[in-house]
mmCIF file of C-alpha atoms in Angstrom:
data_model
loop_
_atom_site.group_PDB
_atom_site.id
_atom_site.type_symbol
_atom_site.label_atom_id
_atom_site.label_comp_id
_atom_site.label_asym_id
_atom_site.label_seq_id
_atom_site.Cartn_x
_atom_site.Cartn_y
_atom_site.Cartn_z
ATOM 1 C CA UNK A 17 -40.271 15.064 -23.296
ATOM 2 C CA UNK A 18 -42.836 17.443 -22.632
ATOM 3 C CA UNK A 19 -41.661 18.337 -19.125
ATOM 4 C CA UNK A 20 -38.334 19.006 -20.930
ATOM 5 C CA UNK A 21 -39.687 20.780 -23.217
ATOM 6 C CA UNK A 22 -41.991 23.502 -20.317
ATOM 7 C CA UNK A 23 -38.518 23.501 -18.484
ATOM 8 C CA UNK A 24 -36.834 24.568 -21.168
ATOM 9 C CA UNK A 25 -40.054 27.182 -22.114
ATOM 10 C CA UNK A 26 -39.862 28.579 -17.999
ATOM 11 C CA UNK A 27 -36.010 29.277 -18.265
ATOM 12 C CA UNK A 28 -35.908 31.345 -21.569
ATOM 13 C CA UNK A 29 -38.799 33.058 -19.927
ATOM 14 C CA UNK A 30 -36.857 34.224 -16.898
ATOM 15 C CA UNK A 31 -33.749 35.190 -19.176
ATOM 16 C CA UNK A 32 -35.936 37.752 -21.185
ATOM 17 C CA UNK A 33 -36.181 35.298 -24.273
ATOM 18 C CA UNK A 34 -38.892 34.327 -26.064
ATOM 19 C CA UNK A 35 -40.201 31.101 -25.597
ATOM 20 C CA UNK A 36 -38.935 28.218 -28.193
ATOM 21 C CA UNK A 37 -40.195 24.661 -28.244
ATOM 22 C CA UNK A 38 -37.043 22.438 -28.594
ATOM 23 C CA UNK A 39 -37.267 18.784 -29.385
ATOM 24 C CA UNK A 40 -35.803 16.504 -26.957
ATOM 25 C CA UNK A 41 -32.293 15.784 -27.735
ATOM 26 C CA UNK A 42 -31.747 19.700 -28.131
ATOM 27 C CA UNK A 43 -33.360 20.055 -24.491
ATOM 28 C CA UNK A 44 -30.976 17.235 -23.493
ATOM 29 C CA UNK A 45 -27.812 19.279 -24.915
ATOM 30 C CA UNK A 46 -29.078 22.852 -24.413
ATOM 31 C CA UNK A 47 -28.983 21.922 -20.183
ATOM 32 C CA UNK A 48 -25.894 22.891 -18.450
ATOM 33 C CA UNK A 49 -23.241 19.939 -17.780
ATOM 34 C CA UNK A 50 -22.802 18.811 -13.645
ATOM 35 C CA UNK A 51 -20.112 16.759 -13.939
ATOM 36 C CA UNK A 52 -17.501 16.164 -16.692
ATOM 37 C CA UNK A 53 -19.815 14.301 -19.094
ATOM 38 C CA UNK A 54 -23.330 13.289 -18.716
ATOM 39 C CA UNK A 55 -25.607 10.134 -20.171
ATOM 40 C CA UNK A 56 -29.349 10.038 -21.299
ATOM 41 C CA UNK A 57 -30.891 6.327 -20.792
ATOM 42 C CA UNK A 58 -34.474 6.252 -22.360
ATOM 43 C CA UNK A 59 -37.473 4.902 -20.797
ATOM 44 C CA UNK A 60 -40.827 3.796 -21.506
ATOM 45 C CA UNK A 61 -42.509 7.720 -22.751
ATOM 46 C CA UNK A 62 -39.690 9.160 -21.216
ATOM 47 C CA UNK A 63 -36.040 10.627 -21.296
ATOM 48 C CA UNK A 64 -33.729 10.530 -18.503
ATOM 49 C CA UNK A 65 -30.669 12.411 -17.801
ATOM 50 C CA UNK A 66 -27.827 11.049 -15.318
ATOM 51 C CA UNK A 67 -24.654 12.960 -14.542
ATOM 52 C CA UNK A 68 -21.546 10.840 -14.066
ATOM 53 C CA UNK A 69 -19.121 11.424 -11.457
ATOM 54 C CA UNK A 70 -15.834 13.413 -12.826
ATOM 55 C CA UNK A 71 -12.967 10.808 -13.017
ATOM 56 C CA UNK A 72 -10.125 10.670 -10.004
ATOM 57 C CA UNK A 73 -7.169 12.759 -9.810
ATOM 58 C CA UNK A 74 -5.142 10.600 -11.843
ATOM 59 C CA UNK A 75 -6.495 11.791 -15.240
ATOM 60 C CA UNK A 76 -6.926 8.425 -16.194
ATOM 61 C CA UNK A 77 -3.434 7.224 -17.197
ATOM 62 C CA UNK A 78 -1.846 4.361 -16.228
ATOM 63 C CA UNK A 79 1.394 5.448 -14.996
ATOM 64 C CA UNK A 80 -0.383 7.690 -12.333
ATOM 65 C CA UNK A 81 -2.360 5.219 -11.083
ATOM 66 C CA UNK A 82 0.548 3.053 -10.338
ATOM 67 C CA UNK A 83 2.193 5.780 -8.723
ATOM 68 C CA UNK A 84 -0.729 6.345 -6.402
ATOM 69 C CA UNK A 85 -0.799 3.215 -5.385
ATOM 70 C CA UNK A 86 2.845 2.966 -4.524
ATOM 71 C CA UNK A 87 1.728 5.945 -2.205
ATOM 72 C CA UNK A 88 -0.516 4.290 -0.618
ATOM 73 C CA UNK A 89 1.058 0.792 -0.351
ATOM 74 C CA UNK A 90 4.572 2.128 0.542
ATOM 75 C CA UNK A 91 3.446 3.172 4.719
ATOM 76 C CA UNK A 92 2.584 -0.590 4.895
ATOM 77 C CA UNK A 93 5.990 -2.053 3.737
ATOM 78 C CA UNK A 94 8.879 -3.142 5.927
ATOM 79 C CA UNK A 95 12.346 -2.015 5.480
ATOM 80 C CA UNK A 96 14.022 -4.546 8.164
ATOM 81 C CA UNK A 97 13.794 -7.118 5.898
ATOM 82 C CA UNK A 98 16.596 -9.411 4.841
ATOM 83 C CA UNK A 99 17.884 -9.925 0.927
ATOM 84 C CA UNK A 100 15.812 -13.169 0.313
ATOM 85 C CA UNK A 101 17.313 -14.887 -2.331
ATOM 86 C CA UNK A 102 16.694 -18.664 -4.050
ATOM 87 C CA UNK A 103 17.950 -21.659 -2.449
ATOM 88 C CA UNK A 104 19.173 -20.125 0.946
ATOM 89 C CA UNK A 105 17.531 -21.816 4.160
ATOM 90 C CA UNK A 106 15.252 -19.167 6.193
ATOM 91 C CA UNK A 107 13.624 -19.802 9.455
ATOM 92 C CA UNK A 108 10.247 -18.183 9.682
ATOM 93 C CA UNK A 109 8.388 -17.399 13.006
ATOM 94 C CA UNK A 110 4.360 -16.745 12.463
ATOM 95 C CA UNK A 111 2.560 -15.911 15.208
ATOM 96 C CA UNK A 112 -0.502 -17.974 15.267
ATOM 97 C CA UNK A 113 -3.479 -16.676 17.558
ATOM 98 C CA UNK A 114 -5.691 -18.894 19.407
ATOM 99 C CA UNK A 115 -8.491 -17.586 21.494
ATOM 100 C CA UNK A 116 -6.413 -15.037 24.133
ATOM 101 C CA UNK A 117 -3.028 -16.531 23.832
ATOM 102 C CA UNK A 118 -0.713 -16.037 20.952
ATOM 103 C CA UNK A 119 2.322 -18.143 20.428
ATOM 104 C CA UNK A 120 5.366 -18.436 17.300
ATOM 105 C CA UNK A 121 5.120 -21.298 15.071
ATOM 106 C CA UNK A 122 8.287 -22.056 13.900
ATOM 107 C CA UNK A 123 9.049 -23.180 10.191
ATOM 108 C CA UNK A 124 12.439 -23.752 8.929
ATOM 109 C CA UNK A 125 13.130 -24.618 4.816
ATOM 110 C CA UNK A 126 14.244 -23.782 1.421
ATOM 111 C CA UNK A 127 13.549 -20.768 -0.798
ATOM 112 C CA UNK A 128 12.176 -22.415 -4.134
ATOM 113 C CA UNK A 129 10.352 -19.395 -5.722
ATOM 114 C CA UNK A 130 10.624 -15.359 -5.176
ATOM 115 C CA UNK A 131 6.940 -13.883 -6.343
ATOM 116 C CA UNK A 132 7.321 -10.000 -6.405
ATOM 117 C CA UNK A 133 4.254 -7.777 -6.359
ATOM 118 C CA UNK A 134 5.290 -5.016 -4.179
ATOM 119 C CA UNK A 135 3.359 -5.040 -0.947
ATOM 120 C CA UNK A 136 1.704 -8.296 -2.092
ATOM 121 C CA UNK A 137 5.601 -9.944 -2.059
ATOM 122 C CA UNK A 138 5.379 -13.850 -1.489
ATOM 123 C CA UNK A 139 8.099 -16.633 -0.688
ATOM 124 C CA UNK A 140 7.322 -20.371 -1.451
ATOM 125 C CA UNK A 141 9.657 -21.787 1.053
ATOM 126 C CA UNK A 142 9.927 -25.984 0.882
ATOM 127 C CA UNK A 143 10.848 -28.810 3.577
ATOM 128 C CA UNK A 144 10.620 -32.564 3.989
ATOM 129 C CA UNK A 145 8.980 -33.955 7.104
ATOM 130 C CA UNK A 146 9.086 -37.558 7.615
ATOM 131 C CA UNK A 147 9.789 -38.285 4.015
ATOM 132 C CA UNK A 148 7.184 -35.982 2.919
ATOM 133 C CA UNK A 149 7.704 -32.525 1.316
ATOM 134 C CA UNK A 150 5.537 -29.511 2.546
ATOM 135 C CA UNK A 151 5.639 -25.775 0.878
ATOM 136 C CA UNK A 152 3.979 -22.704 2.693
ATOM 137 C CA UNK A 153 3.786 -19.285 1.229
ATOM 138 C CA UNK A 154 4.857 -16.242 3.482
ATOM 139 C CA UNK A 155 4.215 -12.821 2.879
ATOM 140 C CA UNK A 156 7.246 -11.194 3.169
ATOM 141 C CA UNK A 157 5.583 -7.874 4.106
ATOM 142 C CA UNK A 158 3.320 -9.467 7.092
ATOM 143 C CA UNK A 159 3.271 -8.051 10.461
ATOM 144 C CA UNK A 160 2.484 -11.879 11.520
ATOM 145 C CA UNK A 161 5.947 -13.128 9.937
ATOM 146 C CA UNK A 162 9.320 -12.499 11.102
ATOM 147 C CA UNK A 163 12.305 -13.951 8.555
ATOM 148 C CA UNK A 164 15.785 -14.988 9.783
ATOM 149 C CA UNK A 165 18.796 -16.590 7.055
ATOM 150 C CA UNK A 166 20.255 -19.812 8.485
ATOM 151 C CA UNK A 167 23.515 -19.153 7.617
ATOM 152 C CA UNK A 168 25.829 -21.822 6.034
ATOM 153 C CA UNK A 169 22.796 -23.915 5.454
ATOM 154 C CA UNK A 170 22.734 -23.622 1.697
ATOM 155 C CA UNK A 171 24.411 -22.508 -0.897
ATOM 156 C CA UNK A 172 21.973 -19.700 -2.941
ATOM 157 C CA UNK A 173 21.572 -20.859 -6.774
ATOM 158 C CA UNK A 174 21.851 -19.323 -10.084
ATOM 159 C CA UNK A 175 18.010 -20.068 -10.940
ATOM 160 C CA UNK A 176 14.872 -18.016 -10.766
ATOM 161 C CA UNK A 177 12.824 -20.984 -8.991
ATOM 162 C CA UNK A 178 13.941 -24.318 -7.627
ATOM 163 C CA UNK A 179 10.670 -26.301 -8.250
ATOM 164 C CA UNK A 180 12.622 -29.388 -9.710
ATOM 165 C CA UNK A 181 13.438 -30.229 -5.986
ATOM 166 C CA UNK A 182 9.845 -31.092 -6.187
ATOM 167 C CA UNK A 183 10.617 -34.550 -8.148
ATOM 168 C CA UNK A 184 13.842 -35.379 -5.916
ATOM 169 C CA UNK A 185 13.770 -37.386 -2.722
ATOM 170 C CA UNK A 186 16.307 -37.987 0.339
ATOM 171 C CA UNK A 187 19.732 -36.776 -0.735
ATOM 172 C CA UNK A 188 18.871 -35.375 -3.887
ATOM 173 C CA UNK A 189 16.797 -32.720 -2.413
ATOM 174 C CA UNK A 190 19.503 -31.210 -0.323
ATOM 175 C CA UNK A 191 21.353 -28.577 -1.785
ATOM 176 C CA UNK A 192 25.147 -28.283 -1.956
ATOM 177 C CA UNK A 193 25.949 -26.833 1.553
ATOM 178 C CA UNK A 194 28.650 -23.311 1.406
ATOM 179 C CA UNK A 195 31.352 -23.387 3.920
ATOM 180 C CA UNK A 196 32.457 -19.885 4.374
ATOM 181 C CA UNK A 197 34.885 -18.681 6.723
ATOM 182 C CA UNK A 198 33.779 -17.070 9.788
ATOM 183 C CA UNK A 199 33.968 -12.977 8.818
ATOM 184 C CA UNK A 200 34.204 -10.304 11.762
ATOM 185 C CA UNK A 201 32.300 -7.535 12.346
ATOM 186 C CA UNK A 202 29.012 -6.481 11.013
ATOM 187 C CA UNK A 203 27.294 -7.821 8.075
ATOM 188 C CA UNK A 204 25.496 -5.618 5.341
ATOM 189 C CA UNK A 205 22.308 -6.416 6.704
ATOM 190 C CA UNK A 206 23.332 -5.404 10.100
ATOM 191 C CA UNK A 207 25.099 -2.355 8.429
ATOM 192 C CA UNK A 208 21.564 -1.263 6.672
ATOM 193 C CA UNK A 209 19.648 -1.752 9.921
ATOM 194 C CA UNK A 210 22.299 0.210 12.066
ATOM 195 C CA UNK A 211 21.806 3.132 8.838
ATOM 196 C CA UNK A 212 17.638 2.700 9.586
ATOM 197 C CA UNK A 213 17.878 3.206 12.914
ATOM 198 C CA UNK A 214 19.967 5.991 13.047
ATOM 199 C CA UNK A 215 17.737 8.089 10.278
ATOM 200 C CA UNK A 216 14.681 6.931 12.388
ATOM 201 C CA UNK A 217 15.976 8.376 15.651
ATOM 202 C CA UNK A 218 17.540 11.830 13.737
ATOM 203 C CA UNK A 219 13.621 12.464 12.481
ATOM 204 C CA UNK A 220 12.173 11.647 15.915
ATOM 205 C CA UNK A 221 14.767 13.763 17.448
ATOM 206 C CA UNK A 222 13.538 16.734 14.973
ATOM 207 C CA UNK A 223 9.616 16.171 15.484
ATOM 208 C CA UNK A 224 10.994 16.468 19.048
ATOM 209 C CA UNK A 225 12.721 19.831 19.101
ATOM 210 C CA UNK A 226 9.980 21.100 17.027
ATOM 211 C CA UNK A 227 7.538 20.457 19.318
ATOM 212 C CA UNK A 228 9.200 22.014 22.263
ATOM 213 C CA UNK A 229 9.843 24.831 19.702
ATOM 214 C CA UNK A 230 6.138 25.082 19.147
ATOM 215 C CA UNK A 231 5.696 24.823 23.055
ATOM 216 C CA UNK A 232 8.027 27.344 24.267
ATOM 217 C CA UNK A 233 6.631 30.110 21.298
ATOM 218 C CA UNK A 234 3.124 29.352 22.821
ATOM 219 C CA UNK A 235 3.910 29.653 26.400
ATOM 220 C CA UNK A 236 5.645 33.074 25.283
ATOM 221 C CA UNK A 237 2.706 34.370 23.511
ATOM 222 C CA UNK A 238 0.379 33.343 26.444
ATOM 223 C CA UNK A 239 1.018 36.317 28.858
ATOM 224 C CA UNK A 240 0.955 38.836 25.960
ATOM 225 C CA UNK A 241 -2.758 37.685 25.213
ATOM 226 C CA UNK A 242 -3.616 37.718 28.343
ATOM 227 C CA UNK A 243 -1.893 41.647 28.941
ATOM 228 C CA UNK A 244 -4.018 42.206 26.045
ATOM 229 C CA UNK A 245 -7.639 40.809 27.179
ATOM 230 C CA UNK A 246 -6.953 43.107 30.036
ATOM 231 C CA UNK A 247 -6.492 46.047 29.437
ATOM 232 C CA UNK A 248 -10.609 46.662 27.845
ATOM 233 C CA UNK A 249 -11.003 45.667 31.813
ATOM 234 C CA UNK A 250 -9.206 48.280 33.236
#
């Protein structure tokens, strides 16, 4: 308190003032703020003052912290991926490292549950082996996983999860299979990706002739600067 109290004394003194002993919590509030809002935490014969950070650039809502972490979760989510939907048979290939080598594990099954989170998206996909069932979770948006429909393998369901082919065994854990007729030409899938790629190439195509734009204005500009840092020569 009382070095609060000669700071306080020293910097009405250099503004002119005369010198007025303040108690402690008008010390406190009479110093300037260095941050948004400030805290005093009292010790033993002593008072502290701590400055707290400002808050982010959201302001503090909700709704624009969400947005900023769509930002920053959106460069790591893929757009090749196919429509998963429950009950349709998907073949998943995870590339499993060991030591120097990397290989695909194959894993082929059911869709029982869709868990959507964004880039935090899982699949619970189920299959029986030797009388047995087994369930993995995927991460849709995984660099490790790569997703392919079996198609004509099931028949997709009007339910949100399929976790009652937990209690079924043999036949009664097979869903109803769809026979479809063969369709020609592309499917919408195939349609979207075509869409992807062409968009992709267009902007690389762009950052392309831009550069070269940037190039050939640089290379132009290069013998006038050098005209120029020659002539204080001459």
């Amino acid at each position: 308190m009382a070095s609060l109290s000669l700071a306080n004394a020293a910097a009405t003194r250099r503004a002119g003032k005369p010198a007025v002993a303040l108690s402690a919590r008008r010390s406190v509030a009479a110093q300037p703020r260095v941050a948004s809002h400030a805290g005093v935490a009292a010790g033993r014969g002593s008072l502290q003052v701590f400055a707290v950070r400002s808050r982010s650039n959201t302001g503090g809502s909700r709704k624009g912290l969400m947005q900023y972490v769509e930002r920053v979760n959106a460069p790591q989510m893929k757009d090749d991926l196919i429509p998963f939907r429950v009950g349709m048979t998907v073949r998943v290939g995870v590339t499993v490292v060991e030591g120097n080598k990397t290989r695909v594990q194959p894993y082929e099954g059911i869709i029982i549950g869709v868990h959507k989170a964004g880039v935090a998206t899982t699949i619970t996909v189920r299959k029986a082996f030797q009388g047995y069932g087994v369930e993995r979770i995927f991460p849709i948006h995984s660099p490790l996983c790569t997703f392919e429909e079996v198609r004509g393998a099931g028949k997709p369901v009007r339910r949100a999860k399929l976790y009652y082919l937990r209690d079924r065994i043999g036949k009664q854990a097979k869903l109803k299979t769809r026979f479809v007729a063969k369709k020609t030409g592309p499917t919408r899938h195939q349609l979207k990706m075509e869409a992807l790629a062409a968009t992709k190439a267009a902007a690389a195509a762009e950052a392309e002739a831009a550069a070269a734009a940037a190039a050939a204005a640089e290379a132009a500009a290069a013998p006038a600067e050098e005209e120029a840092a020659a002539e204080p020569e001459a």
